[in-house]
Coordinates of C-alpha atoms in Angstrom, one line a residue:
X48 CA 13.6 -42.0 21.9
X49 CA 13.0 -38.3 21.8
X50 CA 9.5 -36.7 21.6
X51 CA 8.7 -33.4 20.3
X52 CA 6.3 -31.2 22.3
X53 CA 4.1 -28.8 20.3
X54 CA 3.7 -25.6 22.1
X55 CA 0.4 -23.7 22.0
X56 CA -0.1 -20.8 19.7
X57 CA -2.6 -18.1 19.3
X58 CA -4.4 -17.5 16.0
X59 CA -5.4 -14.0 15.0
X60 CA -9.1 -14.0 15.0
X61 CA -11.0 -12.8 11.9
X62 CA -11.8 -9.1 12.2
X63 CA -15.5 -8.5 12.0
X64 CA -15.5 -6.0 9.1
X65 CA -18.4 -6.1 6.7
X66 CA -17.8 -7.6 3.3
X67 CA -16.4 -5.0 0.9
X68 CA -18.3 -5.0 -2.3
X69 CA -16.3 -4.4 -5.5
X70 CA -17.2 -3.6 -9.1
X71 CA -16.1 -6.9 -10.3
X72 CA -16.1 -7.6 -14.0
X73 CA -18.6 -10.3 -14.8
X74 CA -17.5 -13.3 -16.9
X75 CA -20.1 -12.5 -19.5
X76 CA -18.6 -9.1 -20.0
X77 CA -15.1 -10.3 -20.7
X78 CA -15.0 -14.0 -21.6
X79 CA -15.7 -13.4 -25.3
X80 CA -14.2 -9.9 -25.7
X81 CA -12.8 -9.4 -29.2
X82 CA -9.3 -8.0 -29.4
X83 CA -8.5 -4.7 -30.9
X84 CA -9.0 -4.8 -34.7
X85 CA -5.4 -3.6 -35.1
X86 CA -4.2 -6.7 -33.2
X87 CA -5.2 -9.0 -36.1
X88 CA -2.8 -7.2 -38.4
X89 CA 0.2 -7.6 -36.1
X90 CA 3.0 -10.1 -36.7
X91 CA 2.9 -13.5 -35.1
X92 CA 3.8 -14.3 -31.4
X93 CA 7.1 -13.0 -30.2
X94 CA 7.3 -10.5 -33.1
X95 CA 6.7 -8.2 -30.2
X96 CA 8.0 -8.5 -26.6
X97 CA 5.3 -10.2 -24.5
X98 CA 3.4 -8.7 -21.6
X99 CA 4.6 -10.3 -18.4
X100 CA 2.5 -10.8 -15.3
X101 CA 4.3 -12.3 -12.4
X102 CA 2.0 -13.4 -9.6
X103 CA 3.6 -14.3 -6.2
X104 CA 1.6 -15.6 -3.3
X105 CA 2.8 -15.5 0.3
X106 CA 3.1 -18.7 2.5
X107 CA 0.9 -20.8 0.2
X108 CA 1.8 -24.4 0.9
X109 CA 2.7 -27.0 -1.6
X110 CA -0.6 -29.0 -0.9
X111 CA -2.7 -25.8 -1.0
X112 CA -3.8 -25.8 -4.6
X113 CA -6.4 -28.0 -6.2
X114 CA -4.2 -29.8 -8.7
X115 CA -2.1 -31.1 -5.9
X116 CA -5.1 -32.8 -4.4
X117 CA -6.0 -30.1 -1.8
X118 CA -9.3 -29.8 -0.1
X119 CA -9.1 -26.1 -0.9
X120 CA -11.0 -24.8 -4.1
X121 CA -8.7 -23.1 -6.6
X122 CA -10.5 -23.5 -9.9
X123 CA -8.7 -20.6 -11.6
X124 CA -5.2 -21.8 -10.7
X125 CA -6.1 -25.3 -11.7
X126 CA -7.3 -24.2 -15.1
X127 CA -4.4 -21.9 -15.8
X128 CA -1.9 -24.5 -14.8
X129 CA -3.7 -27.3 -16.8
X130 CA -3.7 -25.1 -19.9
X131 CA -0.1 -24.1 -19.4
X132 CA 3.0 -25.8 -17.9
X133 CA 3.1 -27.1 -14.4
X134 CA 6.5 -26.8 -12.8
X135 CA 6.9 -29.8 -10.5
X136 CA 10.6 -29.5 -9.8
X137 CA 10.4 -25.8 -8.9
X138 CA 12.2 -24.3 -5.9
X139 CA 11.9 -21.1 -3.9
X140 CA 13.4 -20.0 -0.6
X141 CA 12.0 -20.9 2.9
X142 CA 11.1 -17.3 3.9
X143 CA 9.9 -14.0 2.5
X144 CA 12.8 -11.7 1.9
X145 CA 15.2 -14.2 0.4
X146 CA 12.8 -15.4 -2.3
X147 CA 11.8 -11.8 -3.2
X148 CA 15.5 -10.7 -3.4
X149 CA 16.4 -13.7 -5.6
X150 CA 13.5 -13.0 -7.9
X151 CA 14.4 -9.3 -8.3
X152 CA 18.2 -9.8 -8.7
X153 CA 18.6 -13.3 -10.2
X154 CA 21.2 -13.9 -7.5
X155 CA 21.6 -16.3 -4.5
X156 CA 21.3 -14.8 -1.1
X157 CA 25.1 -15.3 -0.5
X158 CA 25.7 -12.8 -3.3
X159 CA 23.5 -10.0 -2.0
X160 CA 24.3 -10.3 1.8
X161 CA 20.7 -11.3 2.6
X162 CA 21.5 -14.9 3.6
X163 CA 20.2 -14.5 7.2
X164 CA 16.5 -14.2 8.1
X165 CA 14.4 -11.4 6.7
X166 CA 14.7 -7.6 6.5
X167 CA 12.9 -6.3 9.6
X168 CA 11.0 -3.0 9.7
X169 CA 13.4 -1.3 12.0
X170 CA 16.6 -2.4 10.4
X171 CA 18.7 0.1 8.3
X172 CA 18.8 -2.5 5.5
X173 CA 17.5 -3.1 2.0
X174 CA 18.2 -4.8 -1.2
X175 CA 21.7 -3.7 -2.1
X176 CA 21.6 -0.6 -4.3
X177 CA 24.3 -1.9 -6.6
X178 CA 22.1 -4.6 -7.8
X179 CA 20.4 -4.0 -11.1
X180 CA 16.9 -5.3 -10.7
X181 CA 14.6 -7.2 -13.0
X182 CA 12.2 -4.3 -13.5
X183 CA 15.2 -2.0 -14.3
X184 CA 16.3 -4.4 -17.0
X185 CA 12.8 -4.5 -18.4
X186 CA 12.5 -0.7 -18.3
X187 CA 15.7 -0.6 -20.4
X188 CA 14.0 -2.9 -22.9
X189 CA 11.1 -0.5 -23.2
X190 CA 8.6 -2.0 -20.7
X191 CA 6.3 -0.1 -18.5
X192 CA 6.8 -1.7 -15.0
X193 CA 4.4 -1.8 -12.2
X194 CA 4.3 -3.4 -8.7
X195 CA 1.3 -4.2 -6.6
X196 CA 1.5 -5.8 -3.2
X197 CA 4.1 -6.8 -0.7
X198 CA 7.7 -5.4 -1.1
X199 CA 9.6 -6.7 2.0
X200 CA 13.0 -5.7 0.6
X201 CA 13.7 -2.8 2.8
X202 CA 12.7 0.9 3.0
X203 CA 14.8 2.7 5.5
X204 CA 15.7 5.3 3.0
X205 CA 13.9 6.5 -0.2
X206 CA 16.5 4.9 -2.5
X207 CA 15.3 1.5 -1.3
X208 CA 11.7 2.0 -2.3
X209 CA 10.1 0.1 -5.3
X210 CA 9.8 3.3 -7.3
X211 CA 13.5 3.8 -7.0
X212 CA 14.3 0.1 -7.9
X213 CA 12.7 0.0 -11.3
X214 CA 9.0 0.2 -10.9
X215 CA 7.0 3.1 -12.5
X216 CA 4.2 2.7 -10.0
X217 CA 3.7 1.0 -6.7
X218 CA 0.7 0.2 -4.5
X219 CA 1.3 -2.0 -1.6
X220 CA 3.0 -2.6 1.8
X221 CA 6.7 -2.2 2.6
X222 CA 6.9 -4.5 5.6
X223 CA 6.1 -8.2 5.8
X224 CA 3.0 -8.6 7.8
X225 CA 0.0 -6.2 7.8
X226 CA -3.7 -6.4 8.6
X227 CA -5.7 -7.1 5.4
X228 CA -8.2 -4.3 6.2
X229 CA -6.5 -1.7 8.4
X230 CA -3.0 -2.1 7.0
X231 CA -1.5 -1.8 10.5
X232 CA 1.6 -3.7 11.3
X233 CA 3.2 -4.2 14.8
X234 CA 6.8 -5.0 15.0
X235 CA 6.6 -5.8 18.7
X236 CA 4.5 -4.4 21.6
X237 CA 3.8 -0.7 21.1
X238 CA 5.7 -0.5 17.8
X239 CA 2.8 -0.2 15.4
X240 CA 2.2 1.7 12.3
X241 CA 0.2 2.0 9.1
X242 CA 1.7 0.4 6.0
X243 CA -0.1 0.9 2.7
X244 CA 1.7 3.1 0.1
X245 CA 0.9 4.5 -3.3
X246 CA 4.1 5.5 -5.0
X247 CA 6.2 7.1 -2.2
X248 CA 3.2 8.4 -0.3
X249 CA 1.1 6.8 2.5
X250 CA -2.2 5.7 1.1
X251 CA -4.4 6.5 4.1
X252 CA -7.5 6.7 2.0
X253 CA -7.4 3.0 1.1
X254 CA -7.8 1.7 4.6
X255 CA -10.7 -0.7 5.0
X256 CA -10.4 -2.4 1.6
X257 CA -9.5 -6.0 1.7
X258 CA -5.9 -6.2 0.2
X259 CA -6.4 -9.2 -2.1
X260 CA -9.3 -7.4 -3.8
X261 CA -7.6 -4.0 -3.7
X262 CA -4.5 -5.4 -5.5
X263 CA -6.5 -7.2 -8.2
X264 CA -8.5 -4.1 -8.8
X265 CA -5.3 -2.0 -9.2
X266 CA -4.0 -4.5 -11.8
X267 CA -7.2 -4.1 -13.7
X268 CA -6.9 -0.3 -13.6
X269 CA -3.3 -0.4 -14.8
X270 CA -4.2 -2.6 -17.8
X271 CA -7.2 -0.4 -18.6
X272 CA -5.1 2.7 -18.8
X273 CA -2.2 1.2 -20.8
X274 CA -1.9 0.3 -24.5
X275 CA -1.6 -3.4 -25.2
X276 CA 0.7 -2.5 -28.1
X277 CA 3.3 -1.4 -25.6
X278 CA 5.0 -4.1 -23.4
X279 CA 4.1 -4.1 -19.8
X280 CA 5.5 -5.9 -16.7
X281 CA 3.3 -6.2 -13.6
X282 CA 4.6 -7.8 -10.5
X283 CA 1.7 -8.8 -8.3
X284 CA 2.9 -9.8 -4.9
X285 CA -0.2 -10.8 -3.0
X286 CA -0.1 -10.5 0.8
X287 CA -2.4 -13.6 0.8
X288 CA -2.1 -16.1 2.3
X289 CA 0.2 -14.9 5.1
X290 CA -1.1 -14.3 8.6
X291 CA -3.2 -12.7 10.0
X292 CA -5.9 -15.1 8.9
X293 CA -8.5 -12.7 7.6
X294 CA -11.0 -13.2 4.8
X295 CA -14.5 -11.8 3.8
X296 CA -17.1 -13.9 5.6
X297 CA -18.7 -15.3 2.5
X298 CA -15.5 -17.2 1.7
X299 CA -15.2 -18.6 5.2
X300 CA -18.8 -19.8 4.9
X301 CA -17.8 -22.1 2.0
X302 CA -15.6 -24.1 4.4
X303 CA -17.8 -24.1 7.4
X304 CA -17.6 -27.9 7.5
X305 CA -13.9 -27.8 8.2
X306 CA -13.3 -28.6 11.8
X307 CA -10.0 -26.9 12.1
X308 CA -10.6 -23.1 12.5
X309 CA -7.2 -22.1 11.2
X310 CA -7.5 -24.3 8.2
X311 CA -11.0 -23.0 7.5
X312 CA -9.8 -19.3 7.5
X313 CA -6.7 -20.2 5.5
X314 CA -8.7 -22.0 2.9
X315 CA -11.0 -19.1 2.5
X316 CA -8.0 -16.8 1.9
X317 CA -6.7 -19.1 -0.8
X318 CA -10.0 -19.3 -2.6
X319 CA -10.4 -15.5 -2.4
X320 CA -6.9 -15.1 -3.9
X321 CA -7.8 -17.6 -6.6
X322 CA -10.8 -15.4 -7.6
X323 CA -8.5 -12.3 -7.7
X324 CA -6.3 -14.1 -10.2
X325 CA -9.4 -14.9 -12.2
X326 CA -10.2 -11.2 -12.3
X327 CA -6.6 -10.4 -13.4
X328 CA -6.9 -13.0 -16.2
X329 CA -10.2 -11.5 -17.3
X330 CA -8.7 -8.1 -17.4
X331 CA -5.9 -9.3 -19.7
X332 CA -8.4 -10.6 -22.1
X333 CA -10.8 -7.7 -21.9
X334 CA -8.1 -5.1 -22.6
X335 CA -6.3 -7.0 -25.4
X336 CA -3.2 -8.3 -23.6
X337 CA -3.8 -12.0 -23.2
X338 CA -2.8 -13.3 -26.6
X339 CA 0.7 -11.8 -26.2
X340 CA 1.2 -12.4 -22.5
X341 CA 3.1 -14.7 -20.2
X342 CA 1.6 -15.3 -16.7
X343 CA 4.0 -16.8 -14.2
X344 CA 2.6 -18.0 -10.9
X345 CA 4.8 -18.8 -7.9
X346 CA 4.7 -19.2 -4.1
X347 CA 7.4 -17.4 -2.1
X348 CA 8.0 -20.2 0.4
X349 CA 6.5 -23.3 2.0
X350 CA 3.2 -23.1 4.0
X351 CA 3.2 -22.3 7.7
X352 CA 1.6 -25.5 9.1
X353 CA 0.7 -23.9 12.4
X354 CA -1.4 -21.3 10.6
X355 CA -3.5 -23.5 8.4
X356 CA -1.1 -24.2 5.6
X357 CA -0.1 -27.6 4.3
X358 CA 2.9 -28.9 2.4
X359 CA 1.9 -32.6 2.6
X360 CA 3.4 -35.0 1.6
X361 CA 6.6 -33.0 1.7
X362 CA 8.6 -32.8 4.9
X363 CA 8.9 -29.7 7.0
X364 CA 7.3 -26.2 6.7
X365 CA 8.0 -22.6 6.1
X366 CA 11.4 -21.5 7.5
X367 CA 13.0 -24.9 6.9
X368 CA 15.3 -26.3 4.2
X369 CA 13.3 -29.5 4.0
X370 CA 11.3 -29.8 0.8
X371 CA 8.2 -28.5 2.5
X372 CA 10.0 -25.2 3.0
X373 CA 11.7 -24.8 -0.4
X374 CA 9.7 -26.7 -3.0
X375 CA 7.0 -24.4 -4.3
X376 CA 3.9 -24.3 -6.4
X377 CA 4.8 -22.9 -9.8
X378 CA 3.4 -22.8 -13.3
X379 CA 3.5 -20.7 -16.5
X380 CA 0.4 -20.0 -18.6
X381 CA 0.7 -18.3 -22.0
X382 CA -0.6 -18.6 -25.5
X383 CA 3.1 -18.3 -26.6
X384 CA 4.1 -21.6 -25.1
X385 CA 4.9 -24.1 -27.8
X386 CA 4.0 -27.3 -25.9
X387 CA 1.1 -26.6 -23.6
X388 CA -1.0 -28.7 -21.3
X389 CA 1.8 -30.6 -19.7
X390 CA 3.8 -31.1 -16.5
X391 CA 7.5 -30.2 -16.5
X392 CA 10.0 -31.9 -14.3
X393 CA 12.9 -29.5 -15.4
X394 CA 14.8 -28.2 -12.5
X395 CA 13.9 -24.5 -12.0
X396 CA 14.8 -22.0 -9.3
X397 CA 13.3 -18.6 -8.4
X398 CA 16.6 -17.0 -9.5
X399 CA 15.9 -18.2 -13.1
X400 CA 13.0 -15.8 -13.7
X401 CA 15.4 -12.9 -14.0
X402 CA 17.3 -14.0 -17.1
X403 CA 14.3 -15.9 -18.4
X404 CA 12.0 -12.8 -18.4
X405 CA 14.6 -10.3 -19.5
X406 CA 15.4 -12.6 -22.4
X407 CA 11.7 -12.9 -23.3
X408 CA 11.5 -9.1 -23.1
X409 CA 14.6 -8.7 -25.5
X410 CA 16.6 -7.1 -22.7
X411 CA 20.4 -7.0 -22.6
X412 CA 22.0 -9.4 -20.0
X413 CA 25.6 -8.9 -21.2
X414 CA 26.0 -6.1 -18.7
X415 CA 24.7 -8.1 -15.8
X416 CA 27.5 -10.6 -15.0
X417 CA 27.5 -13.1 -12.3
X418 CA 23.8 -14.1 -12.3
X419 CA 22.9 -17.3 -10.6
X420 CA 19.8 -17.8 -12.6
X421 CA 19.4 -19.5 -16.1
X422 CA 17.1 -18.8 -19.0
X423 CA 14.7 -21.7 -18.6
X424 CA 12.2 -20.7 -21.3
X425 CA 13.2 -23.4 -23.8
X426 CA 12.7 -26.0 -21.0
X427 CA 9.3 -24.5 -20.1
X428 CA 8.0 -23.8 -23.6
X429 CA 9.5 -26.6 -25.7
X430 CA 10.2 -29.3 -23.1
X431 CA 14.0 -29.1 -23.5
X432 CA 16.4 -30.1 -20.8
X433 CA 16.9 -27.5 -18.1
X434 CA 20.3 -25.7 -18.1
X435 CA 20.2 -25.8 -14.3
X436 CA 21.8 -28.8 -12.7
X437 CA 22.2 -27.6 -9.1
X438 CA 20.7 -25.2 -6.5
X439 CA 22.4 -23.6 -3.6
X440 CA 19.5 -23.4 -1.2
X441 CA 21.6 -21.2 1.2
X442 CA 24.5 -20.9 3.5
X443 CA 23.7 -19.0 6.7
X444 CA 26.7 -18.4 9.0
X445 CA 24.6 -16.5 11.5
X446 CA 21.9 -19.1 12.2
X447 CA 22.3 -21.0 15.4
X448 CA 25.0 -23.6 15.0
X449 CA 23.9 -27.2 15.4
X450 CA 25.0 -28.7 18.7
X451 CA 26.4 -31.8 17.2
X452 CA 28.0 -30.4 14.1
X453 CA 31.8 -30.1 13.6
X454 CA 34.6 -29.7 11.1
X455 CA 35.5 -33.3 11.7
X456 CA 32.0 -34.5 10.6
X457 CA 32.6 -32.5 7.4
X458 CA 35.7 -34.4 6.4
X459 CA 37.8 -31.4 7.6
X460 CA 36.5 -29.2 4.8
X461 CA 33.2 -28.0 6.1
X462 CA 31.8 -27.2 9.6
X463 CA 28.6 -29.2 9.6
X464 CA 27.3 -27.1 12.5
X465 CA 26.6 -24.3 9.9
X466 CA 23.1 -24.2 8.4
X467 CA 23.4 -24.9 4.7
X468 CA 21.7 -26.9 2.0
X469 CA 22.5 -27.7 -1.6
X470 CA 21.0 -29.8 -4.4
X471 CA 23.3 -31.2 -7.1
X472 CA 21.5 -33.4 -9.7
X473 CA 19.3 -35.8 -7.8
X474 CA 21.2 -35.4 -4.6
X475 CA 20.3 -33.0 -1.7
X476 CA 22.6 -32.3 1.2
X477 CA 21.7 -30.5 4.5
X478 CA 24.0 -29.4 7.3
X479 CA 23.5 -27.7 10.6
X480 CA 20.0 -27.2 11.8
X481 CA 17.6 -27.4 8.7
X482 CA 14.6 -26.6 10.9
X483 CA 11.4 -28.3 12.0
X484 CA 11.4 -31.7 10.3
X485 CA 8.1 -33.5 10.8
X486 CA 5.7 -34.6 8.1
X487 CA 2.4 -32.9 8.8
X488 CA -0.8 -34.0 7.1
X489 CA -3.5 -31.4 6.3
X490 CA -4.8 -30.1 9.6
X491 CA -8.4 -31.3 9.5
X492 CA -8.8 -32.1 13.1
X493 CA -10.7 -29.7 15.3
X494 CA -8.0 -28.7 17.8
X495 CA -4.7 -28.9 15.9
X496 CA -2.0 -28.5 17.0
X497 CA -3.3 -29.9 20.3
X498 CA -4.2 -33.1 18.3
X499 CA -0.6 -34.3 18.4
X500 CA -1.5 -37.6 16.9
X501 CA -2.0 -35.9 13.6
X502 CA 1.7 -35.7 13.1
X503 CA 4.2 -38.2 11.8
X504 CA 6.9 -37.8 14.3
X505 CA 10.7 -38.3 14.2
X506 CA 12.1 -40.6 16.7
X507 CA 15.7 -40.9 15.6
X508 CA 18.5 -38.9 14.1
X509 CA 18.2 -36.1 16.5
X510 CA 22.0 -35.9 17.1
X511 CA 22.8 -35.5 13.4
X512 CA 24.2 -32.5 11.6
X513 CA 24.4 -34.0 8.1
X514 CA 21.6 -35.4 5.9
X515 CA 21.7 -36.7 2.3
X516 CA 18.7 -37.6 0.2
X517 CA 18.1 -38.7 -3.4
X518 CA 15.3 -36.3 -4.1
X519 CA 14.4 -37.9 -7.4
X520 CA 13.8 -41.3 -5.8
X521 CA 12.8 -40.0 -2.4
X522 CA 11.1 -36.6 -2.8
X523 CA 9.6 -36.8 0.7
X524 CA 13.1 -37.1 2.4
X525 CA 12.3 -40.3 4.3
X526 CA 15.6 -42.1 3.7
X527 CA 18.8 -40.5 4.9
X528 CA 21.7 -41.9 2.9
X529 CA 24.6 -39.9 4.4
X530 CA 26.1 -42.9 6.1
X531 CA 25.8 -45.1 3.0
X532 CA 27.1 -42.6 0.6
X533 CA 30.0 -40.6 2.2
X534 CA 31.5 -40.1 -1.3
X535 CA 28.4 -38.1 -2.3
X536 CA 28.4 -36.2 1.0
X537 CA 32.0 -35.2 0.4
X538 CA 31.4 -34.1 -3.2
X539 CA 28.4 -31.9 -2.1
X540 CA 30.4 -30.4 0.8
X541 CA 33.0 -29.4 -1.7
X542 CA 30.3 -27.5 -3.6
X543 CA 29.3 -25.7 -0.5
X544 CA 33.0 -24.8 0.1
X545 CA 33.1 -23.5 -3.5
X546 CA 30.0 -21.3 -3.1
X547 CA 31.1 -20.1 0.3
X548 CA 34.3 -18.7 -1.2
X549 CA 32.1 -16.4 -3.4
X550 CA 29.8 -15.2 -0.5
X551 CA 29.8 -11.6 0.6
X552 CA 29.4 -10.6 4.3
X553 CA 25.9 -10.9 5.8
X554 CA 23.9 -7.7 5.9
X555 CA 21.9 -7.9 9.1
X556 CA 22.2 -4.6 11.1
X557 CA 20.7 -4.0 14.5
X558 CA 17.4 -2.3 14.7
X559 CA 17.3 1.5 15.2
X560 CA 14.7 3.3 17.3
X561 CA 14.3 6.1 14.8
X562 CA 12.4 3.7 12.6
X563 CA 9.5 3.8 15.0
X564 CA 6.3 4.9 13.1
X565 CA 5.6 7.5 15.8
X566 CA 8.4 9.5 14.2
X567 CA 6.9 9.2 10.8
X568 CA 3.4 10.4 11.3
X569 CA 2.1 6.9 12.5
X570 CA 3.2 5.1 9.3
X571 CA 6.1 2.8 8.4
X572 CA 8.4 4.5 5.8
X573 CA 11.9 5.8 5.1
X574 CA 13.5 7.4 8.1
X575 CA 17.2 7.6 7.7
X576 CA 19.0 10.7 6.6
X577 CA 21.6 10.6 3.8
X578 CA 24.4 11.0 6.3
X579 CA 23.1 8.2 8.4
X580 CA 22.7 5.9 5.5
X581 CA 26.2 6.4 4.3
X582 CA 27.6 5.3 7.7
X583 CA 25.4 2.3 8.0
X584 CA 26.1 1.1 4.5
X585 CA 29.9 1.5 5.1
X586 CA 30.2 -1.3 7.6
X587 CA 26.8 -3.0 7.6
X588 CA 26.4 -2.0 11.3
X589 CA 23.9 0.4 12.9
X590 CA 25.0 3.9 13.5
X591 CA 25.5 4.5 17.2
X592 CA 24.3 7.7 18.8
X593 CA 26.6 10.5 17.8
X594 CA 26.2 12.1 21.1
X595 CA 24.1 11.8 24.2
X596 CA 22.3 15.0 23.5
X597 CA 20.8 13.8 20.3
X598 CA 19.8 10.5 21.9
X599 CA 18.1 12.4 24.7
X600 CA 16.1 14.4 22.2
X601 CA 14.9 11.2 20.6
X602 CA 13.9 9.8 23.9
X603 CA 12.0 12.9 24.9
X604 CA 10.2 13.0 21.5
X605 CA 9.3 9.3 21.9
X606 CA 8.0 9.9 25.4
X607 CA 5.8 12.7 24.1
X608 CA 4.2 10.6 21.4
X609 CA 3.5 7.8 23.9
X610 CA 1.8 10.2 26.3
X611 CA -0.2 11.7 23.4
X612 CA -1.3 8.3 22.2
X613 CA -2.3 7.4 25.7
X614 CA -4.4 10.5 26.0
X615 CA -6.1 9.9 22.6
X616 CA -6.9 6.4 23.5
X617 CA -8.4 7.4 26.8
X618 CA -10.6 10.0 25.1
X619 CA -11.7 7.4 22.5
X620 CA -12.7 4.8 25.2

């Protein structure tokens, strides 16, 4: 019997900033707002392309919404989902960059080269520039396109920025993990920089504003300045509820009875985000967009259980290919849905939003061959069968190979040491190391994770490299059927072989010291020259120093900034 040992971890404490007051629109001002008189004379729904609001939350666990039985209050999400269509067979990716890349391109990671890990701040890497993005297709269809929130798809050169990938405007962060108030992000000891950008400029003046409120306020301003007669696409990628665990104090006070500190702060962040969504919905009604709008809500990956999140009763957590890592909260709310107020079990994947939304916007998909997504609007709106029958969760050849995997275990057709996962119909196959695999109930005890008895622990199967589950009958992945159904295992392994033949090389270059914020005025931002970018993109590898003299200059410059920072800090203290 093997026993897992939980290592200690440190939680980022809540910064003691004062609560930032905002000019929030009161419900009484917007709940009964009449639409523009001209709207009444317009043709019925879908006579015009709908306004599209896509809301993506970060690290929100499957259990962390009210309608999934959570102890966290999410009245807005509950109401929008109840009045729309809840997607209960909806899948995303286990970490940030992969989900965002698949949303924006409609393609699996193996077809963009982003199948390993995330794009890190100092990597000369970004969403491949040959990919035609979702906002670009909507722009072609006449949409005004706007992004608010977290990008995390690379920024080492300007061509990678949101404003160069199809968005008319952008307010948000380029990296994956910033402070909610100061917008500082450290990519290792001493490698810190500011990361809040408006367009292609650093938004220094916005520091101190809580990001969840800032982003909701920006959406309201965009809607106020645009005409509801012209189609608009707004991608709202909330930083919430990713670490650091920070929230205005008044939200934390609501959960003061929660014994677990991390869960308390996390719950406060979720409820705060829920109110931000309420503000966005009010703005849609106030400015005359709502009746011809489609609101999509999605998480980007499973919750991080060691930071207050919960995926219960699903197995696993963020970063894993168990259901807790890849099964997400999702719903669609729209007056244009034909059959509302229901739950859909149609199989839907995050890649499906690309063709679905482009089709809704009357865009042209004929010149974007090779999409991995499907148009699932008939399944969502009318309850028809989903055109999707399988999902490639991923094939990651760079992830640590499983110790007990082999080609022999894969019937001579697949090396089961390779991390991969696929779902075909009701069957799900995992190979290699799928990640942390315990079932973790909501962390309500005071000292979790020290309270190890709050876990349902695995005691067998630790020497395995192949798992098979019937997800329809066993959504919690408790009964491994790989030994009983080798025929199904072989069939799914053949599907992995098929997909792997279509994969492009992994894009995961080494980090480059020139990305350090010290060389960019103290902020994260584009840093590669055009010549550098061409060399990196050619082979996917980092550019080595062209000569020792240039490298020496960089070292001297870096040393200068370090000494200057030390002197400034000494004076401040």
